[in-house]
Tab-separated table of C-alpha atoms and ligand atoms in Angstrom:
chain	number	residue	atom	x	y	z
A	156	MET	CA	-0.004	-0.085	-0.135
A	157	GLU	CA	1.411	3.488	-1.044
A	158	THR	CA	0.005	6.446	-0.013
A	159	TYR	CA	-2.086	8.574	-2.420
A	160	ILE	CA	-1.881	11.774	-0.697
A	161	ASP	CA	0.837	13.803	-2.522
A	162	GLU	CA	2.053	16.174	-0.026
A	163	GLN	CA	4.439	18.041	-2.297
A	164	CYS	CA	1.741	18.711	-4.993
A	165	ILE	CA	-0.191	19.995	-2.196
A	166	VAL	CA	2.593	22.387	-1.051
A	167	ASN	CA	3.220	23.578	-4.534
A	168	THR	CA	-0.531	24.288	-5.260
A	169	LEU	CA	-0.633	26.395	-1.954
A	170	GLN	CA	2.706	28.103	-2.688
A	171	ASN	CA	1.711	28.969	-6.334
A	172	VAL	CA	-1.982	30.477	-5.333
A	173	THR	CA	-2.189	33.849	-6.712
A	174	VAL	CA	-5.866	35.387	-5.402
A	175	ASP	CA	-7.418	38.148	-7.283
A	176	SER	CA	-11.085	39.101	-7.008
A	177	TYR	CA	-11.838	38.013	-10.676
A	178	ALA	CA	-10.546	34.510	-10.103
A	179	ILE	CA	-12.600	34.026	-6.909
A	180	LYS	CA	-15.621	35.496	-8.729
A	181	GLU	CA	-15.109	32.688	-11.607
A	182	ILE	CA	-14.529	29.837	-9.075
A	183	LEU	CA	-17.883	30.759	-6.952
A	184	ALA	CA	-19.843	31.047	-10.335
A	185	LYS	CA	-18.420	27.564	-11.261
A	186	ALA	CA	-19.453	26.449	-7.712
A	187	LYS	CA	-22.941	27.324	-8.147
A	188	GLU	CA	-23.158	24.895	-11.232
A	189	LEU	CA	-22.961	22.338	-8.277
A	190	LYS	CA	-20.307	20.250	-9.906
A	191	GLY	CA	-17.838	20.756	-7.332
A	192	LEU	CA	-14.331	22.355	-7.567
A	193	ASP	CA	-10.824	21.039	-8.152
A	194	SER	CA	-7.958	21.237	-5.804
A	195	LYS	CA	-6.568	24.347	-7.366
A	196	ASP	CA	-9.941	26.162	-6.887
A	197	VAL	CA	-9.975	25.236	-3.137
A	198	ALA	CA	-6.362	26.533	-2.530
A	199	ILE	CA	-7.479	29.787	-4.144
A	200	LEU	CA	-10.438	29.852	-1.973
A	201	SER	CA	-8.625	29.203	1.162
A	202	ALA	CA	-6.687	32.361	0.506
A	203	ILE	CA	-10.005	34.671	0.282
A	204	SER	CA	-9.446	38.067	1.880
A	205	THR	CA	-12.114	38.655	4.786
A	206	GLU	CA	-13.644	41.465	2.328
A	207	MET	CA	-14.801	38.695	-0.192
A	208	ALA	CA	-15.708	36.012	2.425
A	209	ASN	CA	-19.125	37.188	2.377
A	210	GLU	CA	-19.522	36.338	-1.206
A	211	LEU	CA	-18.139	32.730	-0.494
A	212	TYR	CA	-20.600	32.206	2.199
A	213	GLU	CA	-23.778	33.237	0.197
A	214	THR	CA	-22.656	30.886	-2.282
A	215	ALA	CA	-22.196	28.123	0.041
A	216	ASP	CA	-25.697	28.963	1.457
A	217	TYR	CA	-27.105	28.670	-1.861
A	218	ILE	CA	-25.721	25.423	-2.832
A	219	LYS	CA	-26.813	23.848	0.493
A	220	LYS	CA	-30.429	25.096	-0.085
A	221	GLN	CA	-30.162	23.942	-4.047
A	222	ILE	CA	-29.019	20.372	-3.009
A	223	TYR	CA	-30.634	19.619	0.287
A	224	GLY	CA	-33.388	22.382	0.626
A	225	ASN	CA	-33.710	23.941	3.955
A	226	ARG	CA	-33.724	20.854	6.253
A	227	ILE	CA	-31.150	20.081	8.917
A	228	VAL	CA	-30.616	16.404	9.997
A	229	LEU	CA	-30.285	15.952	13.686
A	230	PHE	CA	-28.604	13.267	15.911
A	231	ALA	CA	-26.866	12.189	19.032
A	232	PRO	CA	-23.659	10.588	19.631
A	233	LEU	CA	-24.072	7.312	21.654
A	234	TYR	CA	-20.307	6.771	23.781
A	235	ILE	CA	-20.467	3.116	24.764
A	236	SER	CA	-16.892	2.610	25.895
A	237	ASN	CA	-13.987	5.274	26.989
A	238	TYR	CA	-11.443	2.068	27.149
A	239	CYS	CA	-8.604	2.694	24.260
A	240	ALA	CA	-5.172	1.176	23.866
A	241	ASN	CA	-4.027	4.147	21.567
A	242	ASP	CA	-2.322	7.115	22.838
A	243	CYS	CA	-3.583	10.142	20.654
A	244	VAL	CA	-2.200	13.078	22.269
A	245	TYR	CA	-5.096	15.328	22.083
A	246	CYS	CA	-7.784	12.733	23.610
A	247	ALA	CA	-8.787	11.938	27.165
A	248	PHE	CA	-9.303	8.604	26.307
A	249	ARG	CA	-5.687	7.991	25.452
A	250	ALA	CA	-4.127	5.014	27.214
A	251	SER	CA	-1.571	6.769	29.134
A	252	ASN	CA	-4.184	9.052	30.753
A	253	ARG	CA	-4.375	7.447	34.072
A	254	THR	CA	-6.735	9.957	35.917
A	255	ILE	CA	-9.808	9.713	33.883
A	256	LYS	CA	-12.498	7.265	35.132
A	257	ARG	CA	-13.120	4.362	32.773
A	258	ASN	CA	-16.456	2.558	31.824
A	259	TYR	CA	-18.040	0.585	29.309
A	260	LEU	CA	-21.745	0.161	29.013
A	261	THR	CA	-23.213	-3.355	29.443
A	262	MET	CA	-26.044	-4.157	26.987
A	263	GLU	CA	-28.641	-3.458	29.639
A	264	GLN	CA	-26.921	0.019	30.009
A	265	ILE	CA	-26.785	0.869	26.469
A	266	LYS	CA	-30.746	-0.131	25.913
A	267	CYS	CA	-31.155	2.553	29.190
A	268	GLU	CA	-29.133	5.244	27.357
A	269	VAL	CA	-31.293	4.461	23.843
A	270	GLU	CA	-34.721	4.668	25.652
A	271	THR	CA	-33.613	7.959	27.186
A	272	LEU	CA	-32.724	9.207	23.631
A	273	VAL	CA	-35.663	7.864	22.181
A	274	GLU	CA	-37.918	9.563	24.566
A	275	GLN	CA	-36.236	12.841	23.907
A	276	GLY	CA	-37.211	12.206	20.169
A	277	HIS	CA	-34.026	11.201	18.516
A	278	LYS	CA	-34.262	8.553	15.469
A	279	ARG	CA	-30.446	8.862	14.390
A	280	LEU	CA	-27.497	7.908	16.576
A	281	LEU	CA	-23.742	7.871	16.236
A	282	LEU	CA	-22.207	4.939	18.056
A	283	VAL	CA	-18.664	6.034	19.157
A	284	ALA	CA	-15.983	3.885	21.270
A	285	GLY	CA	-12.406	3.999	22.146
A	286	GLU	CA	-10.150	1.362	20.233
A	287	ALA	CA	-9.704	-1.370	22.824
A	288	TYR	CA	-12.923	-3.551	23.454
A	289	PRO	CA	-13.854	-4.190	26.936
A	290	PRO	CA	-13.280	-7.556	28.868
A	291	TYR	CA	-16.932	-8.047	27.872
A	292	SER	CA	-16.786	-11.609	27.521
A	293	SER	CA	-13.796	-14.212	27.646
A	294	ASN	CA	-15.093	-16.079	24.336
A	295	LYS	CA	-16.169	-13.144	22.252
A	296	ARG	CA	-13.688	-11.011	20.098
A	297	GLY	CA	-13.772	-7.405	20.775
A	298	LEU	CA	-15.679	-6.628	17.461
A	299	GLN	CA	-18.519	-8.601	18.974
A	300	TYR	CA	-19.236	-6.302	21.791
A	301	ILE	CA	-19.801	-3.500	18.842
A	302	LEU	CA	-22.118	-5.813	17.004
A	303	ASP	CA	-24.157	-6.895	20.021
A	304	ALA	CA	-24.167	-3.139	20.888
A	305	ILE	CA	-25.556	-2.263	17.568
A	306	GLU	CA	-28.242	-5.196	17.948
A	307	ASN	CA	-29.464	-3.738	21.318
A	308	VAL	CA	-29.551	-0.217	19.932
A	309	TYR	CA	-31.927	-1.180	17.452
A	310	SER	CA	-33.948	-3.432	19.593
A	311	VAL	CA	-35.309	-0.487	21.734
A	312	LYS	CA	-38.854	0.674	21.207
A	313	LYS	CA	-40.506	2.933	23.306
A	314	ARG	CA	-43.983	4.371	22.772
A	315	ASN	CA	-43.979	5.663	18.981
A	316	GLY	CA	-40.024	5.661	18.814
A	317	GLU	CA	-37.095	3.888	18.086
A	318	ILE	CA	-33.615	4.189	16.603
A	319	ARG	CA	-33.904	4.095	12.656
A	320	ARG	CA	-30.472	4.681	11.644
A	321	LEU	CA	-27.335	3.814	13.681
A	322	ASN	CA	-24.082	5.421	12.317
A	323	VAL	CA	-20.834	4.021	13.705
A	324	ASN	CA	-17.776	5.791	14.693
A	325	ILE	CA	-15.061	3.142	15.630
A	326	ALA	CA	-11.629	2.140	14.969
A	327	PRO	CA	-10.679	0.774	11.382
A	328	LEU	CA	-11.416	-2.860	10.647
A	329	THR	CA	-10.300	-5.424	8.158
A	330	VAL	CA	-12.523	-6.157	5.082
A	331	GLU	CA	-13.744	-9.195	6.515
A	332	GLU	CA	-14.897	-7.269	9.863
A	333	PHE	CA	-16.581	-4.505	7.734
A	334	LYS	CA	-18.636	-7.001	6.208
A	335	GLU	CA	-19.774	-7.987	9.731
A	336	LEU	CA	-20.735	-4.216	10.455
A	337	LYS	CA	-22.548	-4.024	7.260
A	338	ALA	CA	-24.532	-7.026	8.204
A	339	ALA	CA	-25.359	-5.212	11.320
A	340	LYS	CA	-27.174	-2.780	9.389
A	341	ILE	CA	-25.019	0.363	10.249
A	342	GLY	CA	-25.813	3.738	8.308
A	343	THR	CA	-22.683	5.429	7.750
A	344	TYR	CA	-19.361	4.203	8.749
A	345	GLN	CA	-17.484	7.599	10.096
A	346	LEU	CA	-13.810	7.910	10.716
A	347	PHE	CA	-11.581	10.857	10.727
A	348	GLN	CA	-8.113	10.504	9.349
A	349	GLU	CA	-7.200	13.361	12.113
A	350	THR	CA	-4.426	14.788	9.870
A	351	TYR	CA	-3.272	13.820	6.385
A	352	HIS	CA	0.002	15.233	7.046
A	353	LYS	CA	2.374	12.192	7.666
A	354	ASP	CA	5.023	13.438	9.965
A	355	THR	CA	2.311	15.276	12.034
A	356	TYR	CA	0.147	12.050	12.114
A	357	SER	CA	3.226	9.971	13.461
A	358	LYS	CA	3.904	12.498	16.117
A	359	VAL	CA	0.247	12.960	17.544
A	360	HIS	CA	-0.195	9.144	17.399
A	361	PRO	CA	2.881	7.840	19.112
A	362	LYS	CA	1.715	4.134	19.735
A	363	GLY	CA	-1.091	1.493	19.384
A	364	LYS	CA	-2.821	0.571	16.337
A	365	LYS	CA	-3.544	4.065	15.329
A	366	ALA	CA	-0.014	4.809	14.744
A	367	ASP	CA	-0.340	2.864	11.443
A	368	TYR	CA	-1.119	6.077	9.025
A	369	LEU	CA	-1.646	3.807	6.035
A	370	TRP	CA	-4.089	1.299	7.812
A	371	ARG	CA	-6.256	4.587	8.523
A	372	LEU	CA	-5.819	6.000	5.239
A	373	PHE	CA	-7.010	2.881	3.472
A	374	ALA	CA	-9.836	2.279	5.928
A	375	MET	CA	-12.569	3.764	3.587
A	376	ASP	CA	-11.112	1.667	0.838
A	377	ARG	CA	-11.650	-1.525	2.719
A	378	ALA	CA	-15.249	-0.311	3.906
A	379	MET	CA	-16.085	0.304	0.525
A	380	GLU	CA	-14.836	-2.978	-0.438
A	381	ALA	CA	-17.019	-4.855	2.315
A	382	GLY	CA	-20.195	-3.081	0.670
A	383	ILE	CA	-20.291	-0.240	3.097
A	384	ASP	CA	-21.167	2.494	0.419
A	385	ASP	CA	-21.749	5.511	2.855
A	386	VAL	CA	-18.731	6.572	4.512
A	387	GLY	CA	-18.012	9.875	6.638
A	388	ILE	CA	-14.553	11.393	6.343
A	389	GLY	CA	-13.089	14.283	8.402
A	390	VAL	CA	-9.979	16.155	9.870
A	391	LEU	CA	-9.470	17.163	13.433
A	392	PHE	CA	-8.631	20.777	13.083
A	393	GLY	CA	-5.779	22.396	15.069
A	394	LEU	CA	-3.222	19.445	14.367
A	395	PHE	CA	-1.825	20.870	11.123
A	396	ASP	CA	-2.357	23.778	8.598
A	397	TRP	CA	-6.046	23.732	7.689
A	398	LYS	CA	-5.199	24.695	4.168
A	399	PHE	CA	-3.163	21.744	3.690
A	400	GLU	CA	-5.696	19.278	5.392
A	401	LEU	CA	-8.394	20.583	2.825
A	402	LEU	CA	-6.356	20.032	-0.106
A	403	ALA	CA	-5.420	16.319	1.403
A	404	MET	CA	-9.289	15.924	1.979
A	405	MET	CA	-9.974	16.486	-1.846
A	406	GLN	CA	-7.243	14.044	-2.745
A	407	HIS	CA	-8.866	11.263	-0.334
A	408	ILE	CA	-12.095	12.287	-1.993
A	409	GLN	CA	-10.826	11.929	-5.667
A	410	HIS	CA	-9.176	8.682	-4.461
A	411	LEU	CA	-12.846	7.352	-3.483
A	412	GLU	CA	-14.579	8.594	-6.409
A	413	LYS	CA	-12.077	7.113	-8.809
A	414	ASN	CA	-11.643	3.755	-7.231
A	415	PHE	CA	-15.390	3.099	-5.901
A	416	GLY	CA	-17.400	5.665	-8.060
A	417	VAL	CA	-18.753	7.307	-4.790
A	418	GLY	CA	-17.342	10.162	-2.560
A	419	PRO	CA	-17.953	10.507	1.308
A	420	HIS	CA	-21.485	10.672	2.261
A	421	THR	CA	-20.559	12.746	5.010
A	422	ILE	CA	-17.642	15.222	5.990
A	423	SER	CA	-17.102	16.362	9.839
A	424	VAL	CA	-15.251	19.314	10.771
A	425	PRO	CA	-14.158	18.687	14.543
A	426	ARG	CA	-11.886	21.423	16.132
A	427	ILE	CA	-9.779	20.343	18.891
A	428	GLU	CA	-11.367	21.197	22.161
A	429	PRO	CA	-9.971	20.948	25.800
A	430	ALA	CA	-10.048	17.333	27.181
A	431	ILE	CA	-9.385	16.314	30.928
A	432	ASP	CA	-5.634	16.016	31.738
A	433	THR	CA	-4.452	16.334	28.234
A	434	PRO	CA	-2.255	19.483	28.022
A	435	PHE	CA	-1.922	19.150	24.049
A	436	SER	CA	-5.676	19.861	23.759
A	437	GLN	CA	-5.559	23.166	25.580
A	438	ASN	CA	-3.029	24.694	23.305
A	439	PRO	CA	-3.119	22.791	19.618
A	440	PRO	CA	-0.285	23.857	17.353
A	441	TYR	CA	-2.552	24.745	14.489
A	442	ARG	CA	-5.610	26.301	16.330
A	443	VAL	CA	-8.080	27.209	13.914
A	444	SER	CA	-9.773	30.723	14.394
A	445	ASP	CA	-13.443	31.123	14.157
A	446	ASP	CA	-12.975	33.087	10.916
A	447	ASP	CA	-11.048	30.431	9.347
A	448	PHE	CA	-13.393	27.918	10.551
A	449	LEU	CA	-16.368	29.106	8.670
A	450	LYS	CA	-14.367	29.428	5.857
A	451	ILE	CA	-13.553	25.973	5.875
A	452	ILE	CA	-16.991	24.986	6.144
A	453	ALA	CA	-18.168	27.099	3.281
A	454	ILE	CA	-15.278	26.050	0.904
A	455	LEU	CA	-16.249	22.311	1.631
A	456	ARG	CA	-19.707	23.019	0.584
A	457	CYS	CA	-18.745	24.466	-2.583
A	458	ALA	CA	-16.138	21.878	-3.271
A	459	VAL	CA	-18.167	18.855	-2.579
A	460	PRO	CA	-21.798	19.958	-2.988
A	461	TYR	CA	-23.416	16.480	-2.783
A	462	THR	CA	-21.870	15.855	0.823
A	463	GLY	CA	-23.437	15.938	4.120
A	464	ILE	CA	-21.544	18.316	6.339
A	465	ILE	CA	-21.619	17.744	10.137
A	466	LEU	CA	-21.113	19.894	12.849
A	467	SER	CA	-21.062	18.617	16.549
A	468	THR	CA	-21.789	20.213	19.837
A	469	ARG	CA	-17.990	20.738	20.215
A	470	GLU	CA	-18.995	24.441	18.861
A	471	ASP	CA	-21.072	26.623	20.786
A	472	PRO	CA	-24.498	27.851	19.786
A	473	LEU	CA	-23.217	31.166	18.152
A	474	MET	CA	-20.738	29.207	16.065
A	475	ARG	CA	-23.420	26.671	15.230
A	476	LYS	CA	-25.752	29.282	14.318
A	477	LYS	CA	-23.300	30.998	11.912
A	478	ALA	CA	-21.963	27.677	10.300
A	479	LEU	CA	-25.776	26.611	9.600
A	480	MET	CA	-25.898	29.455	7.279
A	481	LEU	CA	-22.866	28.193	5.296
A	482	GLY	CA	-23.774	24.958	4.218
A	483	VAL	CA	-23.774	22.561	7.359
A	484	SER	CA	-26.383	20.015	6.835
A	485	GLN	CA	-26.428	17.670	9.946
A	486	ILE	CA	-25.848	18.496	13.499
A	487	SER	CA	-25.758	16.659	16.799
A	488	ALA	CA	-28.072	18.049	19.746
A	489	GLY	CA	-28.188	17.265	23.349
A	490	SER	CA	-24.947	15.458	23.392
A	491	LYS	CA	-22.871	13.746	26.057
A	492	THR	CA	-19.310	12.370	25.433
A	493	ASN	CA	-19.051	10.169	28.495
A	494	PRO	CA	-20.482	6.443	28.337
A	495	GLY	CA	-23.801	6.451	30.234
A	496	GLY	CA	-23.999	10.269	30.247
A	497	TYR	CA	-27.586	10.312	29.322
A	498	SER	CA	-29.085	8.005	31.678
A	499	LEU	CA	-26.776	6.510	34.101
A	500	ASN	CA	-24.184	8.624	35.898
A	501	ASP	CA	-22.215	11.448	35.253
A	502	ASP	CA	-19.052	10.245	37.084
A	503	VAL	CA	-17.410	8.495	34.081
A	504	ASP	CA	-15.363	11.201	32.021
A	505	ALA	CA	-15.860	12.551	28.815
A	506	GLN	CA	-13.753	12.753	25.755
A	507	PHE	CA	-13.699	16.439	25.578
A	508	SER	CA	-15.795	19.226	26.777
A	509	ILE	CA	-18.953	20.389	24.732
A	510	GLY	CA	-19.569	23.862	23.660
A	511	ASP	CA	-23.574	23.527	23.430
A	512	HIS	CA	-25.170	22.339	26.093
A	513	ARG	CA	-28.516	22.869	24.986
A	514	SER	CA	-31.403	20.221	25.213
A	515	LEU	CA	-32.693	18.844	21.919
A	516	ASP	CA	-35.886	20.537	22.290
A	517	GLU	CA	-34.095	24.205	22.671
A	518	VAL	CA	-31.990	23.248	19.466
A	519	ILE	CA	-34.937	22.573	17.790
A	520	TYR	CA	-36.797	25.500	18.770
A	521	ASP	CA	-33.847	27.725	17.656
A	522	LEU	CA	-33.780	25.839	14.045
A	523	ILE	CA	-37.177	26.871	13.622
A	524	SER	CA	-36.921	30.216	14.578
A	525	MET	CA	-34.223	30.424	11.888
A	526	GLY	CA	-36.539	28.822	9.263
A	527	PHE	CA	-34.741	25.349	9.114
A	528	ILE	CA	-36.957	22.100	9.006
A	529	PRO	CA	-35.640	19.870	11.939
A	530	SER	CA	-35.274	16.541	10.457
A	531	PHE	CA	-34.915	12.915	11.762
A	532	CYS	CA	-35.256	11.480	8.055
A	533	THR	CA	-33.705	7.972	7.596
A	534	ALA	CA	-35.634	7.315	4.395
A	535	CYS	CA	-32.526	6.937	1.846
A	536	TYR	CA	-30.938	4.349	3.914
A	537	ARG	CA	-34.083	2.502	4.435
A	538	LEU	CA	-34.835	2.524	0.953
A	539	GLY	CA	-31.570	1.544	-0.342
A	540	ARG	CA	-30.729	4.976	-1.666
A	541	THR	CA	-27.110	4.605	-0.621
A	542	GLY	CA	-23.765	5.191	-2.121
A	543	GLU	CA	-23.881	5.888	-5.858
A	544	ASP	CA	-27.632	5.978	-6.031
A	545	PHE	CA	-27.677	8.622	-3.628
A	546	MET	CA	-25.200	10.602	-5.170
A	547	ASP	CA	-27.032	10.241	-8.412
A	548	LYS	CA	-29.664	12.432	-6.750
A	549	ALA	CA	-27.961	14.525	-4.575
A	550	LYS	CA	-25.522	15.836	-7.390
A	551	PRO	CA	-28.055	17.346	-9.557
A	552	GLY	CA	-29.898	18.730	-6.614
A	553	LEU	CA	-32.872	15.994	-6.834
A	554	ILE	CA	-32.542	14.599	-3.394
A	555	LYS	CA	-34.568	17.687	-1.867
A	556	GLN	CA	-37.483	16.231	-3.436
A	557	PHE	CA	-37.056	13.605	-0.948
A	558	CYS	CA	-35.543	15.590	2.019
A	559	THR	CA	-38.325	18.118	2.216
A	560	PRO	CA	-41.490	15.857	2.649
A	561	ASN	CA	-39.162	13.137	4.510
A	562	GLY	CA	-37.847	15.873	6.673
A	563	MET	CA	-41.538	17.615	7.487
A	564	ALA	CA	-43.000	14.156	8.121
A	565	THR	CA	-40.058	13.164	10.879
A	566	PHE	CA	-40.525	17.035	12.232
A	567	MET	CA	-44.374	16.356	12.422
A	568	GLU	CA	-43.904	13.259	14.383
A	569	TYR	CA	-41.260	15.157	16.573
A	570	LEU	CA	-43.901	18.088	17.373
A	571	LEU	CA	-46.818	15.567	17.888
A	572	ASP	CA	-44.839	13.328	20.157
A	573	TYR	CA	-42.048	14.944	22.028
A	574	ALA	CA	-42.090	18.795	21.532
A	575	SER	CA	-42.507	21.096	24.388
A	576	GLU	CA	-45.743	23.375	24.088
A	577	LYS	CA	-43.353	26.312	22.823
A	578	THR	CA	-41.757	24.557	20.085
A	579	GLN	CA	-44.791	22.821	19.184
A	580	SER	CA	-46.943	25.846	18.513
A	581	LYS	CA	-43.705	27.422	16.702
A	582	GLY	CA	-43.190	24.346	14.687
A	583	MET	CA	-46.588	23.894	13.526
A	584	ALA	CA	-46.665	27.610	12.417
A	585	LEU	CA	-43.533	26.948	10.255
A	586	ILE	CA	-44.992	23.663	8.684
A	587	GLN	CA	-47.903	25.725	7.568
A	588	SER	CA	-45.818	28.542	5.904
A	589	MET	CA	-43.559	26.042	4.238
A	590	MET	CA	-46.384	24.397	2.778
A	591	GLN	CA	-47.517	27.437	1.161
A	592	GLN	CA	-44.062	28.137	-0.341
A	593	MET	CA	-43.445	24.517	-1.784
A	594	GLU	CA	-43.660	23.699	-5.499
A	595	PRO	CA	-46.745	21.932	-6.051
A	596	PRO	CA	-45.634	18.148	-6.532
A	597	ILE	CA	-43.316	18.547	-3.464
A	598	ALA	CA	-46.303	19.856	-1.326
A	599	ALA	CA	-48.417	16.950	-2.659
A	600	ARG	CA	-45.991	14.659	-1.579
A	601	THR	CA	-45.414	16.456	1.832
A	602	GLN	CA	-49.290	16.532	2.477
A	603	LYS	CA	-49.948	13.141	2.084
A	604	LEU	CA	-47.298	12.085	4.615
A	605	LEU	CA	-48.326	14.668	6.933
A	606	GLN	CA	-51.883	13.514	7.049
A	607	GLN	CA	-50.585	10.009	7.720
A	608	ILE	CA	-48.621	11.014	10.827
A	609	LYS	CA	-51.810	13.239	11.989
A	610	LYS	CA	-54.058	10.062	11.589
A	611	GLY	CA	-51.574	8.331	13.908
A	612	LYS	CA	-49.291	6.462	11.802
A	613	ARG	CA	-45.274	6.607	11.986
A	614	ASP	CA	-42.176	6.315	10.227
A	615	VAL	CA	-43.628	7.091	7.068
A	616	TYR	CA	-41.372	8.139	4.148
A	617	CYS	CA	-40.720	8.479	0.338
B	778	SAM	N1	-11.558	5.944	18.872
B	778	SAM	C1	-12.022	5.823	17.261
B	778	SAM	C2	-10.947	6.850	16.669
B	778	SAM	O1	-10.122	7.487	17.265
B	778	SAM	O2	-10.978	6.686	15.531
B	778	SAM	C3	-13.125	6.417	17.162
B	778	SAM	C4	-13.676	7.383	18.282
B	778	SAM	S1	-13.022	8.758	18.769
B	778	SAM	C5	-13.605	8.811	20.247
B	778	SAM	C6	-13.672	9.985	17.485
B	778	SAM	C7	-12.934	11.247	17.256
B	778	SAM	O3	-12.877	11.981	18.350
B	778	SAM	C8	-11.765	11.130	16.929
B	778	SAM	O4	-11.611	10.625	15.581
B	778	SAM	C9	-11.111	12.361	17.216
B	778	SAM	O5	-11.290	13.143	15.907
B	778	SAM	C10	-12.121	13.069	18.100
B	778	SAM	N2	-11.426	13.642	19.183
B	778	SAM	C11	-10.600	13.239	19.924
B	778	SAM	N3	-10.251	14.069	21.180
B	778	SAM	C12	-10.674	15.296	20.900
B	778	SAM	C13	-10.678	16.477	21.253
B	778	SAM	N4	-9.854	16.845	22.337
B	778	SAM	N5	-11.431	17.397	20.796
B	778	SAM	C14	-12.104	17.195	19.744
B	778	SAM	N6	-12.315	15.990	19.225
B	778	SAM	C15	-11.761	14.894	19.465
B	779	SF4	FE1	-8.625	6.388	21.511
B	779	SF4	FE2	-9.850	7.442	19.506
B	779	SF4	FE3	-9.180	8.857	21.563
B	779	SF4	FE4	-7.444	7.943	20.148
B	779	SF4	S1	-9.112	9.570	19.546
B	779	SF4	S2	-7.256	7.996	22.080
B	779	SF4	S3	-8.169	6.093	19.279
B	779	SF4	S4	-10.913	7.259	21.466
């Protein structure tokens, strides 16, 4: 295996960038055609001046609305274990951090956590674990813990609710193991390269399996070989120069498109947050400023228009509000990053501190106030609209014909089953006004789903 990240090419591209307002305008006009951008365009945009940044932001917002409409997908992370054999210098779960309290959830505890999340209104979760599977059972492999956890998550049914899509962020697996993960019916397999810069990667991952840069770089290849065609990539911003990381990410995307015909289903944009007893996280070497962070999101939306961009509760409410106007399409809400944090105890330590402590209902209320449709939709995955099939609809902007009705239907479910009174009345008003603005065929499709929900049916989609 040889790396497909050409570091010299990235450095040359960044060095030879010349930025003028004419070139920027041309690139933004090209981005509006929704066909994506090449690496050189990304390099030029990453050098955009603050004066021209607004044009970039408007373009990103336009693209997000063209592809996905105004829905924002909501999810929560489900941390099931904070044991880890690796030693990532930025993470509180690293093996050498002897001060944190460790725990892994039993299957009963996992169900308890899921019940709590379902009762809040969640339908989509992201399962997260450190890379050391617990002393779960002497005769079972480590991965079996994850597979059993997935089965238990899907088994929970509480009143009208259940988890309908479980995405997974766990350490890279072999092709055979990925096949087992696929058979367990996961949604997206998510994994962040952290940094594509090889020397930096080695420095911040000094030991354990994660020290192997190439094993991680080719993880999505193995996942796709195993038939998992919705993969989510990401960079942990703060480890190295963000401009380098963006261009490297473009190379990763081109590699996946060339070899598997499909790019990433999602891109995540975590920034390093302070973590307990983790000095590196207090002062990361390439801390990304708020202004640059907004640029990163907007550039990604222009460059990879079909992808879902995910923003977590690492960011505070104000930053999340700004990012929502620049092309973010999925956010977590009401999150806890300690195993058992939703229902069991708060004395097990978290992975990092979060910036947005609002409840799901509060986040939804704010989304409604901004005119967004909060969505818990899982239709594409349930109907097999994944991988290339999904991209064929997302790329020309056809997916919103499904996102809007399905998003509205799941939003109506939330309003009827879980919302506070205040959120319910504001939400119903938004649905009413949205119905009046919709193109007739989409309105008809939406109306049909909403009628079914009002009559008591649940989990309806098109
Ligand atoms: N252990 C697996 C791994 O490292 O790939 C998967 C789960 S790990 C808990 C999920 C992600 O958390 C990592 O990929 C990393 O990007 C992120 N993370 C770790 N420490 C962080 C910190 N201090 N601030 C923000 N994100 C962090
Ligand atoms: Fe372990 Fe993942 Fe944290 Fe690294 S980022 S120490 S692999 S949990």
